[in-house]
XYZ file of C-alpha atoms in Angstrom:
332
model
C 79.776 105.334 71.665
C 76.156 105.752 70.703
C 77.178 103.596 67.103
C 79.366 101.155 69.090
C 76.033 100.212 71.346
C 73.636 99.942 68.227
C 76.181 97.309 66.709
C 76.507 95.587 69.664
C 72.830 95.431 70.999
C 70.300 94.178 68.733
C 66.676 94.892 70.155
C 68.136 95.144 73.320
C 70.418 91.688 73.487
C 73.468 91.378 72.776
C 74.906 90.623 69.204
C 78.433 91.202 68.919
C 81.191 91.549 71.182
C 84.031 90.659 69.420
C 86.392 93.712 69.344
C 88.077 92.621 66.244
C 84.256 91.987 64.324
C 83.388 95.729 65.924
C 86.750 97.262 64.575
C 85.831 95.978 61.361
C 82.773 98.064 60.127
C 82.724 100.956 62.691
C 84.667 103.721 61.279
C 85.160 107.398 62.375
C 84.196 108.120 58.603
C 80.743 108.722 57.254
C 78.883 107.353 54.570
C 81.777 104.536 54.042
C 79.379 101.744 53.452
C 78.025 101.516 50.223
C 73.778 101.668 49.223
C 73.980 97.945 48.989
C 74.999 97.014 51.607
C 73.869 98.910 54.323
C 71.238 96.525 55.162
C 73.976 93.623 55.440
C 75.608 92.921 58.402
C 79.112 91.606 58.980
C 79.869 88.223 57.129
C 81.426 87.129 60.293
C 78.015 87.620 62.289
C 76.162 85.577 59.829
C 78.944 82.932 59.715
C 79.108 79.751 61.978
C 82.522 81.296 63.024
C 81.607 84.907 64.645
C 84.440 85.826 66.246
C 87.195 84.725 62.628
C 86.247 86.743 58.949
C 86.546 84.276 55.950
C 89.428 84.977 53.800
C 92.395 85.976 55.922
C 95.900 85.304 54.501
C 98.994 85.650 56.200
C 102.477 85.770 54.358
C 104.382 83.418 57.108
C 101.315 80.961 59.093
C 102.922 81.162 62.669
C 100.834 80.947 66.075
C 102.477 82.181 69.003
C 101.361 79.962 72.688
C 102.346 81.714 76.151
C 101.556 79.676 79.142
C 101.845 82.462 81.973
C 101.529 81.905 85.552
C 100.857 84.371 88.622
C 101.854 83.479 91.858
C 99.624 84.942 94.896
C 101.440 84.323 98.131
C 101.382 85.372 101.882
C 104.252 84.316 104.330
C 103.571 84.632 108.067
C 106.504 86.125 109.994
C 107.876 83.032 111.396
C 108.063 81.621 107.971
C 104.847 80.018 107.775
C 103.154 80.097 104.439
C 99.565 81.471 105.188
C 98.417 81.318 101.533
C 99.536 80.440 98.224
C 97.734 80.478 94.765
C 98.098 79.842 91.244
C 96.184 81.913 88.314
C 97.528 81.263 85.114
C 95.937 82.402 81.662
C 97.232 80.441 77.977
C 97.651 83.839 75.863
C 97.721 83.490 72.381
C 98.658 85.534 68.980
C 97.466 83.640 66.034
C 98.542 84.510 62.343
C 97.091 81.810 60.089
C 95.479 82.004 57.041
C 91.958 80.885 56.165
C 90.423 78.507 58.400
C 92.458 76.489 60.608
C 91.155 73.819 62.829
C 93.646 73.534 66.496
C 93.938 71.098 68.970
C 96.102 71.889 71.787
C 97.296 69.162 74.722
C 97.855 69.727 78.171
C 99.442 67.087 80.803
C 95.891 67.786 82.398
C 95.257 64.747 84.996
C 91.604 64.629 83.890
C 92.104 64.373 80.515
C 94.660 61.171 80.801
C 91.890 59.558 82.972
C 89.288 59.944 80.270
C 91.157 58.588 77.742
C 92.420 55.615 80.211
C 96.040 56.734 81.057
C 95.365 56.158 84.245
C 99.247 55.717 85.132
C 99.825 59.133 83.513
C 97.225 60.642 85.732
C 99.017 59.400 88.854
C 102.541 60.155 87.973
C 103.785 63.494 89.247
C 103.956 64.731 85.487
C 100.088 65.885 85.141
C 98.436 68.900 86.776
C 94.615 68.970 87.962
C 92.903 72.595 86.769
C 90.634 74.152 88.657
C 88.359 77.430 87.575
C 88.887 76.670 83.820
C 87.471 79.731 81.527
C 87.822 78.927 77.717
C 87.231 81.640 75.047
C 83.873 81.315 73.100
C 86.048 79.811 70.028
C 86.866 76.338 71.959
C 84.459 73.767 71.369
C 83.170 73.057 75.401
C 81.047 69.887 74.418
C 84.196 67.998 73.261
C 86.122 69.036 75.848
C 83.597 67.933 78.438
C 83.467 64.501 76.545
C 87.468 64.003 75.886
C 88.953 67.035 77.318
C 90.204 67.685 74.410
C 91.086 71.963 73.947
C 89.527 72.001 70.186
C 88.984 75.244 68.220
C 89.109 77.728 65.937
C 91.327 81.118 66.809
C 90.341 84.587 66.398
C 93.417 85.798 64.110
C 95.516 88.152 66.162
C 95.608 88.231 69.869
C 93.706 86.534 72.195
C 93.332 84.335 76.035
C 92.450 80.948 75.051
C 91.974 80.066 78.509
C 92.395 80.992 82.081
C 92.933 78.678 85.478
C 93.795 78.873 88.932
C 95.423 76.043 91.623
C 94.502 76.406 95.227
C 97.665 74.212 95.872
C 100.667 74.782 98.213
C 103.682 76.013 96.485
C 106.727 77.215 98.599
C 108.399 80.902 98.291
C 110.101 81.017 95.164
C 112.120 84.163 96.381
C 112.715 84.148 100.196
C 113.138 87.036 101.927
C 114.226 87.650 105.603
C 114.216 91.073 107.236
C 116.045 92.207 110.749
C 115.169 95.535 111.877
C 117.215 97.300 114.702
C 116.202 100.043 116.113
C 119.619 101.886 117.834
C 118.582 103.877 121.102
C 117.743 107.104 120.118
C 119.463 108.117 116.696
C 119.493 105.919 114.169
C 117.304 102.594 112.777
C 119.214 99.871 110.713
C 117.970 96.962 108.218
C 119.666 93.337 107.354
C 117.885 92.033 105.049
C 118.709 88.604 103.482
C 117.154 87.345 100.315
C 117.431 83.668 98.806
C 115.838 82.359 95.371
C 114.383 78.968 95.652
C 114.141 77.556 92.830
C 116.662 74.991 90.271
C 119.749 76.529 89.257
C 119.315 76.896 85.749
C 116.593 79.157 85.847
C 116.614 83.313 86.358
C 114.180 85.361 88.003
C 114.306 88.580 85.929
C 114.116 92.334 87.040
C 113.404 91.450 90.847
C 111.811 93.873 93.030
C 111.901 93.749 96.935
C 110.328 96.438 98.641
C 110.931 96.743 102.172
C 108.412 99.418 103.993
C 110.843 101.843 106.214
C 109.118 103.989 109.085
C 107.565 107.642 107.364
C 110.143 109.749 109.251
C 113.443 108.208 108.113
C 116.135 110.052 107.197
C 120.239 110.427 105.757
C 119.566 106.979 103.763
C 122.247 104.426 103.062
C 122.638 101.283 101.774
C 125.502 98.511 101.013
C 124.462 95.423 99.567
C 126.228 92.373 97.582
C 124.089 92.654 94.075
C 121.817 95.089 92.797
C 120.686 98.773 93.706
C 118.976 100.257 96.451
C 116.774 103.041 96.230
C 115.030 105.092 98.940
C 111.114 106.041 97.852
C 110.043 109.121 100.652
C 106.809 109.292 98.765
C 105.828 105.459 99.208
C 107.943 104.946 102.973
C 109.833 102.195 100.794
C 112.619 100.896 100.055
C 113.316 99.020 96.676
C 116.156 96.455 96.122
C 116.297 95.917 92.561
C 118.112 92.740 91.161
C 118.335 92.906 87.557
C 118.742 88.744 87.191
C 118.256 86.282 89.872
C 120.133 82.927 89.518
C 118.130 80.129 91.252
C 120.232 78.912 94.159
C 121.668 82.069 95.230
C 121.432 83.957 98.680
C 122.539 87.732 98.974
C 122.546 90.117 101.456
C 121.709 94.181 102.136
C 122.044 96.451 105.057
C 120.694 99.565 105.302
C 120.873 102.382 107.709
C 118.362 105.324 108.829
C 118.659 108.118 110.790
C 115.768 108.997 113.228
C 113.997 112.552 113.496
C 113.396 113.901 116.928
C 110.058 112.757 117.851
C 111.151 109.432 117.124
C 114.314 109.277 119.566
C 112.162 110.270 121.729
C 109.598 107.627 121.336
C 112.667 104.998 120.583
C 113.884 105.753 124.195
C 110.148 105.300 125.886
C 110.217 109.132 127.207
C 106.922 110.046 125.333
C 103.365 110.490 127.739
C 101.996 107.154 128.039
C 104.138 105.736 126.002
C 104.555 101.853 125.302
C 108.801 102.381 125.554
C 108.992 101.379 122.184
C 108.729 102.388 118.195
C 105.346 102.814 116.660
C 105.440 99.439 114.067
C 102.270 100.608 112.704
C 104.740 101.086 109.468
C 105.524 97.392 109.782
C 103.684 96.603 106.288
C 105.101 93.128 104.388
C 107.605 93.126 102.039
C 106.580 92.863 98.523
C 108.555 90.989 96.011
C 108.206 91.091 92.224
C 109.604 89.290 89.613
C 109.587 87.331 85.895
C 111.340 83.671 85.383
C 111.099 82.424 81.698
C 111.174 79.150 80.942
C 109.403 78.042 83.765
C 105.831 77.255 85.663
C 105.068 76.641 89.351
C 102.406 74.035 88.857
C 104.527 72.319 86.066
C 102.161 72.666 83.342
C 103.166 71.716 80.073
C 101.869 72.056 76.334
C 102.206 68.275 75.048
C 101.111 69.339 71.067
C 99.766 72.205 69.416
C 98.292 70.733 65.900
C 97.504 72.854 63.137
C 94.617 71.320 60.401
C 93.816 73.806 57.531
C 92.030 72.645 53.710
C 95.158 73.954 51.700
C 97.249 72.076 53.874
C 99.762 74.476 54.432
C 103.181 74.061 57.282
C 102.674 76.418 60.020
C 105.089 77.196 63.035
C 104.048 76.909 66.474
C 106.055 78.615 69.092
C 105.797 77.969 73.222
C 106.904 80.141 75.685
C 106.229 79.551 79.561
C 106.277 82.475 81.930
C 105.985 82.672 85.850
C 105.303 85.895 87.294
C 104.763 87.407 90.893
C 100.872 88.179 91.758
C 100.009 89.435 95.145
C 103.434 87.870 96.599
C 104.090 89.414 99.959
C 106.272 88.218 103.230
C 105.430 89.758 106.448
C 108.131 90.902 108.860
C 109.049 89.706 112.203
């Protein structure tokens, strides 16, 4: 630790924080550096570039682009939605050789009124950023002038760029609970779930989980896709839906039975009792979940290009991912 803080601090500022320039020259071994060059610090600290050594080579030159998106979402219980959020973050994993020069497109709606596509702006095809972080590689000056995303990546793996929309979006997975309490013995669950988005997508490895009273007990379940499990530890209960077609609706019952405190408080016979069930348990139902192939806000990369002396033909490859956040339903 006390070597990783003298290469990052110089005279108490700070030098270098690139974890790939760090990983570089400090070493578990002793005495690795030669006489020489002790005095000399890292070419890449020296160099215009700081956070890319000269002299990489890769066999294949690919560069790997995920746009992924993380929805943050609270539903009221009469369906009202309360809040809803985009952050998304453009990951990348860069394997080019020597010194390429990138410039990456968005449909961003300030960057075709800059360069006076004003009718691309307006059409419901662009997307307006908000909270844009870049990494220190992008070039902010010409993307304040142009906005256009110009740099030159780190090699390996790195966030070019976060964002976040503070812009309606509706429930991409809907889900409605009924909870009945019997009189006296026994509490049961409907709970119906519906995916709201187009048909040709899938929402992959869904999670619902459904909070259940702490008590509960003799657990079971029937539902029309997926399993149910019953988590005592957590007062849960997870529905787990391995793929999600958009446009579907499915259903799930469950039943509980009800320890003897909680008869009693079900039928109203406790001192000063309200003459119903303590919902204190009532927490909202979380939902997670992964769709490929898709994004809320309808981002999209327009062109990745790849400039480099030697000229070389690298691949670029896109992938688009929309993910739950803090996505959570609250029950009637």
């Amino acid at each position: 630790i006390y070597e990783l803080l003298d290469e990052t601090m110089d005279h108490g500022l700070p030098q270098s924080l690139d974890s790939t320039i760090l990983r570089s020259f400090i070493t578990q071994e002793g005495n690795r550096m030669a006489d020489d060059s002790k005095s000399k610090p890292p070419v890449a600290l020296t160099n215009a570039v700081s956070w890319r050594a000269e002299g990489i080579k890769h066999k294949k030159n690919e560069i790997f682009l995920d746009v992924v998106e993380k929805l943050n979402l609270l539903v009221a219980a009469n369906g009202t939605v309360l809040h809803s959020e985009i952050n998304g973050a453009v990951k990348m994993k860069s394997f080019l050789s020597g010194m390429p020069e990138l410039k990456l497109g968005l449909n961003d709606k300030l960057m075709f009124e800059a360069t006076g596509r004003a009718n691309q702006a307006r059409s419901g095809k662009s997307v307006e950023l908000e909270d844009i972080k870049f990494h220190q590689c992008v070039r902010l000056a010409r993307f304040e002038n142009d906005r256009t995303i110009s740099f030159i990546p780190p090699d390996g793996e790195f966030d070019l760029m976060t964002y976040r929309l503070d812009t309606h979006v509706k429930p991409l997975i809907w889900v409605e609970a009924v909870v009945e309490p019997h009189r006296g013995s026994r509490i049961e669950y409907m709970i119906k779930t519906r995916s709201q988005f187009k048909t040709r997508s899938v929402a992959n490895n869904v999670e619902i989980v459904i909070p259940v009273p702490p008590d509960v007990d003799s657990p079971s379940f029937k539902s029309s896709v997926g399993n149910v499990t019953y988590l005592p530890d957590k007062d849960a209960v997870v529905w787990t839906i391995k793929q999600f077609h958009g446009g579907r609706e499915y259903l799930m019952r469950a039943h509980f039975g009800l320890p003897s405190i909680s008869r009693e408080e079900a039928d109203g016979d406790h001192k000063g009792g309200s003459g119903g069930m303590d919902t204190s348990w009532k927490k909202p139902i979380a939902v997670k979940f992964e769709i490929p192939y898709f994004t809320v806000s309808g981002i999209q990369v327009r062109y990745l290009k790849i400039i480099e002396r030697s000229g070389y033909q690298a691949l670029p490859w896109v992938r688009y991912i929309t993910a739950n956040g803090d996505y959570q339903l609250r029950m009637a």
